[in-house]
Short mmCIF file of C-alpha atoms in Angstrom, two decimals:
data_model
loop_
_atom_site.label_atom_id
_atom_site.label_comp_id
_atom_site.label_asym_id
_atom_site.label_seq_id
_atom_site.Cartn_x
_atom_site.Cartn_y
_atom_site.Cartn_z
CA MET A 1 -15.59 -17.59 -33.72
CA ARG A 2 -18.93 -18.76 -34.97
CA ALA A 3 -21.50 -17.01 -36.96
CA ILE A 4 -24.86 -16.54 -38.41
CA VAL A 5 -24.98 -16.07 -41.94
CA THR A 6 -28.93 -15.48 -42.85
CA VAL A 7 -29.61 -14.70 -46.82
CA ILE A 8 -33.07 -13.45 -47.76
CA GLY A 9 -34.71 -12.48 -51.48
CA LYS A 10 -36.76 -13.88 -53.96
CA ASP A 11 -35.80 -17.54 -54.86
CA ARG A 12 -32.79 -18.32 -58.07
CA VAL A 13 -31.10 -20.77 -58.89
CA GLY A 14 -27.41 -20.70 -57.57
CA ILE A 15 -28.14 -18.79 -54.35
CA ILE A 16 -26.42 -21.40 -51.99
CA ALA A 17 -23.29 -21.83 -54.68
CA SER A 18 -22.81 -18.18 -54.63
CA VAL A 19 -22.91 -17.98 -50.72
CA THR A 20 -21.10 -20.85 -49.99
CA ASN A 21 -18.43 -20.27 -53.03
CA LEU A 22 -17.59 -16.75 -51.37
CA LEU A 23 -17.25 -18.33 -47.78
CA SER A 24 -15.14 -21.26 -48.97
CA ARG A 25 -12.48 -18.71 -50.70
CA HIS A 26 -12.29 -17.17 -47.43
CA GLY A 27 -11.77 -20.00 -45.33
CA VAL A 28 -15.13 -20.01 -43.25
CA ASN A 29 -16.58 -23.33 -42.78
CA VAL A 30 -20.39 -24.37 -43.08
CA LEU A 31 -21.65 -26.17 -40.01
CA ASP A 32 -25.53 -26.38 -40.75
CA ILE A 33 -27.51 -24.75 -43.20
CA SER A 34 -31.18 -24.43 -43.40
CA GLN A 35 -33.80 -23.04 -45.72
CA THR A 36 -37.31 -22.96 -46.69
CA VAL A 37 -38.90 -21.08 -50.05
CA LEU A 38 -42.49 -19.07 -48.93
CA GLN A 39 -44.06 -17.70 -51.60
CA GLU A 40 -40.95 -17.60 -53.91
CA TYR A 41 -39.46 -15.71 -51.08
CA PHE A 42 -36.01 -17.40 -50.21
CA THR A 43 -34.75 -17.92 -46.57
CA MET A 44 -31.73 -19.46 -45.90
CA ILE A 45 -29.47 -19.63 -42.46
CA MET A 46 -26.21 -20.89 -41.95
CA LEU A 47 -24.32 -21.41 -38.99
CA VAL A 48 -20.75 -20.76 -40.04
CA ASP A 49 -17.13 -21.22 -38.09
CA ALA A 50 -15.32 -18.04 -39.20
CA SER A 51 -12.22 -18.66 -36.71
CA ARG A 52 -10.41 -19.52 -39.97
CA CYS A 53 -11.47 -16.64 -41.81
CA GLU A 54 -8.48 -14.82 -43.83
CA VAL A 55 -10.37 -11.15 -43.52
CA PRO A 56 -11.37 -9.41 -40.55
CA PHE A 57 -15.05 -10.29 -39.80
CA ALA A 58 -16.43 -7.04 -40.40
CA GLU A 59 -14.77 -7.23 -44.01
CA LEU A 60 -16.36 -10.62 -44.44
CA ALA A 61 -19.69 -9.00 -43.69
CA THR A 62 -19.48 -6.34 -45.78
CA LEU A 63 -18.50 -8.69 -48.76
CA LEU A 64 -21.62 -10.83 -48.46
CA LYS A 65 -23.45 -7.83 -48.28
CA ASP A 66 -22.13 -6.38 -51.36
CA ALA A 67 -22.27 -9.92 -53.09
CA GLY A 68 -26.11 -9.81 -51.86
CA GLU A 69 -26.86 -6.68 -53.12
CA GLU A 70 -25.52 -8.04 -56.82
CA MET A 71 -27.97 -11.20 -56.30
CA GLY A 72 -30.95 -8.76 -55.37
CA MET A 73 -30.91 -10.51 -52.03
CA GLN A 74 -29.85 -9.33 -48.54
CA ILE A 75 -26.97 -11.68 -46.93
CA ARG A 76 -25.98 -10.50 -43.57
CA ALA A 77 -23.20 -12.12 -41.15
CA GLN A 78 -23.53 -11.37 -37.68
CA ARG A 79 -21.51 -12.70 -34.68
CA GLU A 80 -23.39 -15.80 -32.97
CA ASP A 81 -23.22 -14.19 -29.51
CA VAL A 82 -26.04 -11.55 -31.07
CA PHE A 83 -28.41 -13.98 -31.27
CA ASN A 84 -27.24 -15.69 -27.98
CA ALA A 85 -27.37 -12.73 -25.95
CA MET A 86 -30.63 -12.02 -27.16
CA HIS A 87 -32.61 -15.07 -26.57
CA ARG A 88 -30.73 -17.03 -24.31
CA ILE A 89 -30.42 -16.06 -20.56
CA MET B 1 -28.62 -23.97 -31.01
CA ILE B 2 -30.57 -20.78 -31.60
CA GLN B 3 -33.76 -21.49 -33.46
CA ARG B 4 -34.57 -20.07 -36.58
CA HIS B 5 -37.62 -18.23 -35.70
CA GLU B 6 -35.59 -16.24 -33.05
CA ILE B 7 -32.77 -15.20 -35.37
CA LEU B 8 -35.27 -14.04 -37.96
CA GLN B 9 -37.02 -12.19 -35.26
CA THR B 10 -33.87 -10.37 -34.22
CA ILE B 11 -33.33 -9.29 -37.99
CA GLN B 12 -36.97 -8.05 -38.34
CA MET B 13 -36.17 -6.10 -35.23
CA ILE B 14 -33.20 -4.58 -36.79
CA ASP B 15 -34.58 -3.79 -40.23
CA GLN B 16 -38.37 -3.20 -39.48
CA GLN B 17 -38.24 -1.88 -35.87
CA HIS B 18 -35.52 0.49 -35.92
CA LEU B 19 -33.45 -1.62 -32.99
CA ASP B 20 -30.27 0.25 -32.69
CA ILE B 21 -27.81 1.07 -30.29
CA ARG B 22 -28.52 4.29 -29.58
CA THR B 23 -24.94 5.22 -28.63
CA ILE B 24 -21.32 4.22 -27.11
CA THR B 25 -20.45 7.44 -25.35
CA MET B 26 -16.62 7.54 -23.55
CA GLY B 27 -16.36 9.24 -20.62
CA ILE B 28 -13.12 10.90 -20.20
CA SER B 29 -11.63 12.70 -17.22
CA LEU B 30 -10.07 16.02 -17.75
CA LEU B 31 -9.36 16.64 -14.08
CA ASP B 32 -5.67 16.52 -14.81
CA CYS B 33 -5.83 18.93 -17.55
CA ALA B 34 -6.06 21.57 -14.87
CA ASP B 35 -3.31 24.29 -15.48
CA THR B 36 -2.87 28.08 -14.68
CA ASP B 37 -2.56 28.92 -18.12
CA ILE B 38 -5.91 28.41 -20.04
CA ASP B 39 -4.36 28.09 -23.87
CA ARG B 40 -1.93 25.03 -22.21
CA SER B 41 -4.70 23.51 -20.42
CA CYS B 42 -7.01 23.65 -23.63
CA THR B 43 -4.35 22.00 -25.18
CA LYS B 44 -3.98 19.27 -22.56
CA VAL B 45 -7.22 18.76 -23.15
CA TYR B 46 -7.39 18.43 -26.80
CA ASP B 47 -4.39 16.13 -26.80
CA LYS B 48 -6.10 13.69 -24.18
CA ILE B 49 -9.25 13.48 -26.02
CA CYS B 50 -7.48 12.60 -28.91
CA ARG B 51 -5.07 9.86 -27.24
CA LEU B 52 -7.91 8.28 -25.10
CA ALA B 53 -10.70 8.37 -27.83
CA GLY B 54 -8.70 8.20 -31.21
CA ASN B 55 -10.33 4.46 -31.76
CA LEU B 56 -13.67 4.89 -30.46
CA VAL B 57 -15.57 5.59 -33.78
CA LYS B 58 -13.70 3.11 -35.32
CA THR B 59 -14.45 0.45 -32.67
CA GLY B 60 -17.88 1.21 -32.88
CA GLU B 61 -17.92 0.73 -36.99
CA ASP B 62 -16.19 -2.70 -36.47
CA LEU B 63 -19.01 -3.50 -33.95
CA GLU B 64 -21.83 -2.31 -35.97
CA ALA B 65 -20.58 -4.63 -39.22
CA GLU B 66 -19.92 -8.01 -36.68
CA PHE B 67 -23.28 -7.58 -34.78
CA GLY B 68 -25.24 -6.57 -37.95
CA ILE B 69 -26.50 -3.90 -35.60
CA PRO B 70 -26.57 -0.18 -36.32
CA ILE B 71 -24.36 1.97 -33.28
CA VAL B 72 -25.85 5.47 -34.51
CA ASN B 73 -23.77 7.42 -32.29
CA LYS B 74 -20.68 7.64 -31.04
CA ARG B 75 -19.81 10.34 -28.44
CA VAL B 76 -17.63 11.54 -25.63
CA SER B 77 -17.90 13.31 -22.39
CA VAL B 78 -16.10 15.13 -20.06
CA THR B 79 -15.55 16.53 -16.87
CA PRO B 80 -17.46 19.55 -16.44
CA ILE B 81 -15.54 22.52 -17.90
CA ALA B 82 -15.87 25.08 -14.75
CA LEU B 83 -14.08 22.10 -12.75
CA VAL B 84 -11.04 22.10 -15.38
CA GLY B 85 -10.71 25.85 -15.82
CA ALA B 86 -11.14 26.89 -12.11
CA GLY B 87 -7.44 27.37 -11.93
CA THR B 88 -7.12 29.63 -15.00
CA GLY B 89 -8.55 32.59 -13.63
CA ALA B 90 -9.71 33.19 -17.39
CA LYS B 91 -13.10 35.61 -17.49
CA SER B 92 -14.11 33.13 -20.70
CA TYR B 93 -14.35 29.73 -21.07
CA VAL B 94 -15.15 29.87 -24.86
CA PRO B 95 -11.73 28.62 -25.56
CA TYR B 96 -12.30 25.45 -23.72
CA ALA B 97 -15.12 25.02 -26.36
CA LYS B 98 -13.43 25.42 -28.99
CA ALA B 99 -10.63 22.87 -27.92
CA LEU B 100 -13.20 20.11 -27.14
CA ASP B 101 -14.91 20.74 -30.72
CA ARG B 102 -11.72 20.85 -32.42
CA ALA B 103 -11.11 17.29 -30.62
CA ALA B 104 -14.71 16.07 -31.54
CA LYS B 105 -14.37 16.56 -34.83
CA GLU B 106 -10.98 15.20 -35.27
CA ILE B 107 -12.03 11.77 -33.47
CA GLY B 108 -15.27 11.73 -35.60
CA VAL B 109 -17.58 11.78 -32.87
CA ASN B 110 -21.07 13.57 -33.69
CA PHE B 111 -21.45 15.15 -30.27
CA LEU B 112 -19.16 15.85 -27.04
CA GLY B 113 -20.71 17.15 -23.57
CA GLY B 114 -19.45 18.45 -20.38
CA PHE B 115 -19.21 22.20 -21.04
CA SER B 116 -20.74 22.28 -17.69
CA ALA B 117 -21.29 23.54 -14.31
CA LEU B 118 -22.97 21.98 -10.81
CA VAL B 119 -24.34 24.66 -9.04
CA GLN B 120 -27.35 22.74 -7.06
CA LYS B 121 -26.26 24.75 -3.88
CA GLY B 122 -23.80 27.68 -5.36
CA MET B 123 -21.85 29.14 -7.38
CA THR B 124 -18.12 29.32 -7.59
CA GLU B 125 -16.35 32.00 -9.66
CA ALA B 126 -15.44 29.61 -12.27
CA ASP B 127 -19.22 28.23 -12.48
CA ARG B 128 -20.13 31.75 -13.06
CA VAL B 129 -17.38 32.27 -15.82
CA LEU B 130 -18.63 29.10 -17.42
CA ILE B 131 -22.63 30.15 -17.69
CA ALA B 132 -21.46 33.37 -18.52
CA SER B 133 -19.72 31.82 -21.67
CA ILE B 134 -22.35 29.54 -22.65
CA PRO B 135 -24.45 31.17 -25.16
CA GLU B 136 -21.29 32.23 -27.08
CA ALA B 137 -19.68 28.69 -26.55
CA LEU B 138 -22.51 26.92 -28.03
CA ALA B 139 -23.02 29.46 -31.05
CA GLU B 140 -19.44 29.11 -32.15
CA THR B 141 -19.08 25.47 -31.93
CA GLU B 142 -21.01 22.48 -33.43
CA LEU B 143 -20.61 19.35 -31.82
CA VAL B 144 -20.23 20.86 -28.15
CA CYS B 145 -22.85 20.18 -25.79
CA SER B 146 -23.79 21.67 -22.29
CA SER B 147 -25.48 21.47 -18.93
CA VAL B 148 -25.81 22.99 -16.05
CA SER B 149 -27.39 21.47 -12.46
CA VAL B 150 -29.26 23.93 -10.29
CA GLY B 151 -31.17 21.34 -8.15
CA SER B 152 -31.12 18.29 -6.22
CA THR B 153 -32.97 16.57 -3.83
CA ARG B 154 -29.90 16.45 -1.04
CA ALA B 155 -29.33 20.18 -1.73
CA GLY B 156 -32.88 22.22 -2.92
CA ILE B 157 -33.02 24.32 -5.95
CA ASN B 158 -30.45 27.28 -6.89
CA MET B 159 -32.99 30.05 -7.47
CA ASP B 160 -30.25 32.58 -8.58
CA ALA B 161 -28.76 29.62 -11.12
CA VAL B 162 -32.55 29.39 -12.48
CA ARG B 163 -32.74 33.07 -13.14
CA GLU B 164 -29.10 33.19 -14.60
CA MET B 165 -30.20 30.18 -17.00
CA GLY B 166 -33.40 31.86 -18.37
CA HIS B 167 -31.20 34.64 -19.57
CA THR B 168 -28.17 32.13 -20.36
CA ILE B 169 -31.09 30.31 -23.18
CA LYS B 170 -32.45 33.69 -24.37
CA ARG B 171 -28.88 34.69 -25.23
CA ALA B 172 -28.18 31.50 -26.88
CA ALA B 173 -31.48 31.56 -29.00
CA GLN B 174 -30.24 35.22 -29.93
CA LEU B 175 -26.61 34.45 -31.09
CA THR B 176 -28.04 31.49 -32.98
CA ALA B 177 -31.38 33.35 -34.70
CA ASP B 178 -30.01 32.10 -38.27
CA ARG B 179 -30.27 28.56 -37.16
CA GLY B 180 -33.68 28.66 -35.09
CA GLY B 181 -32.06 29.13 -31.95
CA MET B 182 -29.80 25.77 -32.43
CA ALA B 183 -27.92 26.72 -29.42
CA CYS B 184 -30.24 25.92 -27.30
CA ALA B 185 -30.89 22.28 -28.26
CA LYS B 186 -27.74 21.55 -27.03
CA LEU B 187 -28.13 23.10 -23.41
CA VAL B 188 -29.86 21.07 -20.53
CA VAL B 189 -30.74 22.58 -17.29
CA PHE B 190 -30.94 19.66 -14.65
CA CYS B 191 -32.16 18.61 -11.25
CA ASN B 192 -30.58 15.44 -9.85
CA ALA B 193 -28.14 15.08 -12.71
CA VAL B 194 -26.45 11.67 -13.17
CA GLU B 195 -22.61 11.80 -13.79
CA ASP B 196 -22.65 8.93 -15.97
CA ASN B 197 -25.06 9.61 -18.97
CA PRO B 198 -24.52 8.47 -22.38
CA PHE B 199 -27.08 10.65 -23.66
CA MET B 200 -26.70 14.18 -25.22
CA ALA B 201 -27.24 16.79 -24.72
CA GLY B 202 -26.74 16.52 -20.80
CA ALA B 203 -23.58 13.76 -20.78
CA PHE B 204 -20.90 14.71 -18.83
CA HIS B 205 -18.26 12.94 -17.06
CA GLY B 206 -18.95 13.31 -12.88
CA VAL B 207 -15.91 13.70 -10.72
CA GLY B 208 -16.84 10.23 -9.21
CA GLU B 209 -16.00 8.24 -12.28
CA PRO B 210 -13.08 6.55 -13.66
CA GLU B 211 -10.05 7.86 -15.68
CA CYS B 212 -12.14 7.02 -18.66
CA GLU B 213 -14.60 4.31 -19.01
CA VAL B 214 -17.55 3.48 -21.90
CA HIS B 215 -21.19 3.48 -21.47
CA VAL B 216 -23.68 2.15 -24.03
CA GLY B 217 -27.30 3.74 -24.22
CA VAL B 218 -29.78 1.11 -25.95
CA SER B 219 -33.01 1.98 -27.72
CA GLY B 220 -36.30 0.83 -29.83
CA PRO B 221 -39.32 2.24 -29.22
CA GLY B 222 -40.54 0.54 -32.47
CA VAL B 223 -39.63 -2.81 -31.45
CA VAL B 224 -41.91 -2.06 -28.49
CA GLU B 225 -44.45 -0.81 -30.00
CA HIS B 226 -44.32 -3.88 -32.79
CA ALA B 227 -44.39 -6.41 -29.20
CA LEU B 228 -47.68 -4.43 -28.29
CA ARG B 229 -49.37 -4.72 -31.45
CA ALA B 230 -49.40 -8.66 -30.76
CA VAL B 231 -51.58 -8.29 -27.29
CA ARG B 232 -54.39 -5.69 -28.33
CA GLY B 233 -57.02 -5.34 -26.04
CA GLU B 234 -55.13 -7.33 -23.11
CA PRO B 235 -55.34 -6.13 -19.68
CA PHE B 236 -52.33 -3.74 -18.42
CA ASP B 237 -50.83 -7.16 -16.76
CA VAL B 238 -49.93 -8.78 -20.51
CA VAL B 239 -48.73 -4.95 -21.17
CA ALA B 240 -46.23 -4.60 -18.67
CA GLU B 241 -45.15 -8.13 -19.27
CA THR B 242 -44.77 -7.76 -22.81
CA VAL B 243 -42.58 -4.55 -22.18
CA LYS B 244 -40.52 -6.13 -19.97
CA LYS B 245 -39.41 -9.06 -22.05
CA THR B 246 -38.79 -6.92 -25.18
CA ALA B 247 -36.67 -4.15 -22.94
CA PHE B 248 -34.93 -7.34 -21.87
CA ARG B 249 -34.06 -8.53 -25.16
CA ILE B 250 -32.60 -4.81 -26.16
CA THR B 251 -30.61 -4.46 -23.35
CA ARG B 252 -28.82 -7.66 -23.49
CA MET B 253 -27.62 -6.23 -26.68
CA GLY B 254 -26.38 -3.28 -25.29
CA GLN B 255 -24.62 -5.16 -22.71
CA LEU B 256 -22.77 -7.55 -25.39
CA ALA B 257 -21.94 -4.33 -27.34
CA ALA B 258 -20.76 -2.43 -24.15
CA GLN B 259 -18.76 -5.48 -23.19
CA GLU B 260 -16.87 -5.94 -26.28
CA ALA B 261 -15.99 -2.16 -26.97
CA SER B 262 -14.54 -1.94 -23.27
CA SER B 263 -12.23 -4.85 -24.35
CA ARG B 264 -11.31 -3.55 -27.37
CA LEU B 265 -10.91 0.15 -26.46
CA GLY B 266 -8.90 -0.85 -23.12
CA VAL B 267 -11.21 0.98 -20.87
CA PRO B 268 -13.55 -0.23 -18.38
CA PHE B 269 -17.23 -0.93 -19.19
CA GLY B 270 -19.25 1.84 -17.14
CA ILE B 271 -23.07 1.58 -17.62
CA VAL B 272 -25.90 0.31 -19.88
CA ASP B 273 -28.28 3.25 -19.88
CA LEU B 274 -31.57 1.54 -20.35
CA SER B 275 -33.54 3.96 -22.17
CA LEU B 276 -35.95 4.14 -25.04
CA ALA B 277 -34.95 6.87 -27.31
CA PRO B 278 -37.32 7.79 -29.85
CA THR B 279 -35.89 9.58 -33.58
CA PRO B 280 -37.91 11.55 -35.80
CA ALA B 281 -38.24 8.53 -38.22
CA VAL B 282 -41.63 6.62 -38.53
CA GLY B 283 -41.92 3.49 -36.62
CA ASP B 284 -39.35 5.01 -33.74
CA SER B 285 -42.09 6.79 -31.62
CA VAL B 286 -42.46 6.77 -27.74
CA ALA B 287 -45.80 8.44 -28.24
CA ALA B 288 -46.79 5.59 -30.71
CA ILE B 289 -46.20 2.92 -27.72
CA LEU B 290 -48.68 5.05 -25.58
CA GLU B 291 -51.11 5.15 -28.81
CA GLU B 292 -50.83 1.45 -29.06
CA MET B 293 -52.01 1.07 -25.31
CA GLY B 294 -55.14 2.47 -26.38
CA LEU B 295 -54.98 6.27 -26.53
CA GLU B 296 -56.28 8.65 -29.44
CA SER B 297 -53.07 10.73 -29.28
CA VAL B 298 -50.59 11.35 -27.04
CA GLY B 299 -51.40 13.98 -24.47
CA ALA B 300 -55.30 12.38 -24.09
CA PRO B 301 -56.37 11.43 -20.68
CA GLY B 302 -54.37 8.43 -19.56
CA THR B 303 -51.05 9.55 -21.09
CA THR B 304 -49.62 9.86 -17.81
CA ALA B 305 -50.42 6.42 -16.75
CA ALA B 306 -49.56 4.81 -20.03
CA LEU B 307 -45.90 6.50 -19.68
CA ALA B 308 -45.93 5.60 -16.18
CA LEU B 309 -46.21 1.93 -16.88
CA LEU B 310 -43.89 1.86 -19.61
CA ASN B 311 -40.78 3.44 -18.00
CA ASP B 312 -41.42 0.90 -15.28
CA ALA B 313 -41.71 -1.73 -17.01
CA VAL B 314 -38.84 -0.85 -19.49
CA LYS B 315 -36.40 -0.86 -16.04
CA LYS B 316 -37.83 -4.09 -14.83
CA GLY B 317 -36.82 -6.03 -18.10
CA GLY B 318 -33.51 -4.15 -18.72
CA VAL B 319 -32.49 -4.22 -15.37
CA MET B 320 -31.19 -8.40 -15.07
CA ALA B 321 -30.02 -7.85 -18.71
CA SER B 322 -26.81 -5.91 -17.76
CA SER B 323 -24.60 -6.17 -15.02
CA HIS B 324 -24.50 -2.23 -14.12
CA VAL B 325 -27.62 -0.02 -15.00
CA GLY B 326 -27.26 3.26 -15.13
CA GLY B 327 -27.90 7.27 -16.88
CA LEU B 328 -31.12 8.23 -16.83
CA SER B 329 -32.85 4.67 -17.94
CA GLY B 330 -36.50 5.10 -18.71
CA ALA B 331 -38.63 6.63 -21.64
CA PHE B 332 -37.63 9.99 -23.19
CA ILE B 333 -39.85 12.45 -24.38
CA PRO B 334 -38.15 14.76 -26.36
CA VAL B 335 -41.18 16.62 -28.49
CA SER B 336 -38.93 17.32 -31.35
CA GLU B 337 -37.32 14.04 -31.75
CA ASP B 338 -40.47 11.99 -31.69
CA ALA B 339 -42.90 11.83 -35.01
CA GLY B 340 -45.80 11.09 -32.75
CA MET B 341 -45.32 13.74 -30.47
CA ILE B 342 -44.63 16.38 -33.31
CA ALA B 343 -47.91 15.48 -34.75
CA ALA B 344 -50.01 15.81 -31.28
CA ALA B 345 -48.05 19.01 -30.53
CA ARG B 346 -48.74 20.50 -33.92
CA ALA B 347 -52.58 19.50 -33.87
CA GLY B 348 -52.96 21.02 -30.20
CA LYS B 349 -53.25 17.69 -28.41
CA LEU B 350 -50.35 17.58 -26.52
CA THR B 351 -49.48 21.08 -24.14
CA ILE B 352 -46.44 21.91 -22.16
CA GLU B 353 -48.68 21.32 -18.95
CA LYS B 354 -49.55 17.39 -20.22
CA LEU B 355 -45.81 17.32 -20.92
CA GLU B 356 -44.93 18.26 -17.39
CA ALA B 357 -47.41 15.86 -15.91
CA MET B 358 -45.52 13.30 -18.09
CA THR B 359 -42.23 13.85 -16.67
CA CYS B 360 -43.16 12.96 -13.46
CA VAL B 361 -43.44 9.47 -14.40
CA CYS B 362 -40.57 9.43 -17.10
CA SER B 363 -36.91 9.47 -17.24
CA VAL B 364 -36.53 12.98 -17.56
CA GLY B 365 -37.91 16.15 -18.17
CA LEU B 366 -39.53 18.97 -21.01
CA ASP B 367 -37.19 17.91 -23.78
CA MET B 368 -36.76 19.63 -27.05
CA ILE B 369 -39.67 21.89 -26.58
CA ALA B 370 -39.88 25.31 -29.01
CA VAL B 371 -41.52 27.95 -27.41
CA PRO B 372 -42.69 31.41 -28.96
CA GLY B 373 -39.16 33.73 -29.59
CA ASP B 374 -41.04 36.46 -27.16
CA THR B 375 -41.43 33.82 -24.50
CA THR B 376 -39.09 35.98 -21.55
CA ALA B 377 -36.65 34.68 -19.85
CA GLU B 378 -38.37 34.85 -16.61
CA THR B 379 -41.14 32.19 -17.89
CA LEU B 380 -38.12 30.20 -18.72
CA SER B 381 -36.61 30.27 -15.44
CA ALA B 382 -39.91 29.52 -13.78
CA ILE B 383 -40.39 26.55 -16.05
CA ILE B 384 -37.26 25.51 -15.12
CA ALA B 385 -38.22 25.82 -11.71
CA ASP B 386 -41.41 23.94 -11.90
CA GLU B 387 -39.07 21.33 -13.85
CA ALA B 388 -36.73 21.06 -11.06
CA ALA B 389 -39.44 20.97 -8.09
CA ILE B 390 -40.77 17.75 -9.64
CA GLY B 391 -37.18 16.27 -9.75
CA MET B 392 -36.12 17.51 -6.39
CA VAL B 393 -39.53 16.03 -4.76
CA ASN B 394 -39.52 13.07 -6.49
CA ASN B 395 -36.04 12.13 -5.69
CA LYS B 396 -35.49 11.89 -9.90
CA THR B 397 -33.80 13.59 -12.82
CA THR B 398 -35.40 16.12 -14.42
CA ALA B 399 -34.33 18.30 -17.14
CA ALA B 400 -35.42 21.07 -19.36
CA ARG B 401 -34.32 21.94 -22.95
CA LEU B 402 -36.25 24.71 -24.01
CA ILE B 403 -35.80 26.52 -27.36
CA PRO B 404 -37.10 30.25 -27.38
CA ALA B 405 -37.31 30.11 -31.18
CA PRO B 406 -36.17 33.86 -32.35
CA GLY B 407 -38.94 35.23 -34.58
CA LYS B 408 -41.30 32.30 -34.23
CA THR B 409 -44.74 32.14 -33.10
CA VAL B 410 -47.30 29.30 -32.13
CA GLY B 411 -47.99 27.58 -35.42
CA ASP B 412 -44.80 27.82 -36.90
CA THR B 413 -42.18 24.86 -36.75
CA VAL B 414 -38.35 25.20 -36.30
CA ASP B 415 -36.42 22.52 -38.00
CA PHE B 416 -32.88 21.42 -36.66
CA GLY B 417 -32.28 18.56 -38.76
CA GLY B 418 -30.75 15.21 -38.24
CA LEU B 419 -31.61 13.50 -35.10
CA LEU B 420 -32.43 16.84 -33.01
CA GLY B 421 -35.59 16.81 -35.57
CA THR B 422 -38.34 19.55 -35.92
CA ALA B 423 -39.96 21.29 -33.21
CA PRO B 424 -43.61 22.80 -33.46
CA VAL B 425 -43.70 25.80 -31.57
CA MET B 426 -45.81 25.41 -28.29
CA PRO B 427 -47.98 27.78 -26.70
CA VAL B 428 -46.74 29.09 -22.69
CA ASN B 429 -49.20 30.57 -20.35
CA GLN B 430 -48.93 33.86 -20.65
CA CYS B 431 -48.85 34.73 -16.91
CA SER B 432 -46.19 36.20 -15.78
CA PRO B 433 -43.66 34.73 -12.98
CA LYS B 434 -41.42 37.97 -13.22
CA GLU B 435 -41.91 38.64 -9.33
CA PHE B 436 -41.26 34.97 -8.39
CA ILE B 437 -38.16 34.79 -10.37
CA ALA B 438 -36.64 38.09 -9.17
CA ARG B 439 -36.54 36.98 -5.46
CA GLY B 440 -33.56 34.34 -5.88
CA GLY B 441 -31.61 32.55 -3.18
CA ARG B 442 -32.34 28.78 -2.42
CA ILE B 443 -35.54 26.76 -2.13
CA PRO B 444 -34.79 24.08 0.65
CA ALA B 445 -34.26 20.61 0.17
CA PRO B 446 -37.41 18.60 0.80
CA LEU B 447 -38.16 16.98 4.30
CA HIS B 448 -37.17 13.38 2.54
CA SER B 449 -33.70 14.37 1.88
CA LEU B 450 -33.14 14.03 5.30
CA LYS B 451 -32.34 10.41 4.82
CA ASN B 452 -29.50 9.31 7.22
#
């Protein structure tokens, strides 16, 4: 299953490292990354493959959310279906 | 692949504009729980609900985490209890309400609907018992919701039932006087009731429905309001198009959740209800959408036209996004659950008469309206009759959820807490309809009910 991970918050050193580290520990493969920094605000969008994720996807989403809160960022993992449903006919 | 701006737009809708899936409601048939002994029947009811809906809340929470979208309510609707209880010969159905309440608490849902009777053409003995049980049933339970259908386009209006419901509402208010008449917030009187409505308090599982199914109710007034901000001053053609596109997106999300919930729970998908349902939170208001269209306040001249456009555009946008649309589908205008409506009612800018006009063009009716505690049963019945007449003649669902708040008068406020919100007590016309309501009988179905 593919999912979209978004990371939004104030820029700082090591954001990508922390997130990708957590993903790799759970067997999640990163397929694509794009990021921008606008007026100190960091926005990263990742397309990931979570089909070999070692924990249920809902749990991965919670782990990422908690890790985000520790860094003062908002991190979300949502199934790609959500965006396809909303933006593609 | 999905574009960056589309991803961020979705996240913004959830984060800042209160986009949510308002409810996943499981409809359960209780027809096979009938018995000659009411206690045995109640046990069957409790067991069946716990067996079929045991995983409902967990499934809803899993979907919430995976989709990253709040699913605010998980609920259950059941077969109208008057049908289930008919064979028992019992003189009160309060034991059913208590069994339903226990089951709702056991499975963790936040409301359960179906303590209901369908009496649009006449009452059976069981319907009489059910209606007589409503005040006590609602006062002694927390999560059970009740509805009574008193009219339809095909059957006309059962004015005996309308008269009875005025007294029932008064009694329900008295029994919960310490809670502002809370029982009345869980009681809806319908004309043209729908059998697959996922929204409370009027949800029940009709006899034409399958053994078990899941419905989803979507929402998102904040998203529509936000989208309209981008087209300020543009003609109504643009307004309608903007609402349609937004409704499409919101509904697709509901359809996705409904399909996924249906496959995980192993029960058929019923319908998606395309409704704009407000919450008391700021930025989640249907009134604010109407005001965004250019009205100083909801209730101003123009409100009915604005609501008509909104209601129609929501349906047009949503209908293509879902394989099965049903329920109430349209814009809701519950006064106590909408920050904009509360403010307008409190300031005297929104009256019951204007709300009545609005119910001609929106999805339901006079919803969550607190009136002075000394309002007579006849006046309540007459307001219900007016609403039912609008529904009957216009081939649409209308409803009344009125709260004669005990000991309160115009200018006071009743606080129900949570999603039910805060209701300013609104003035009611003081002329008496006593003799009108005393007549009873049936108002015949209109000519256009004869379509065959």
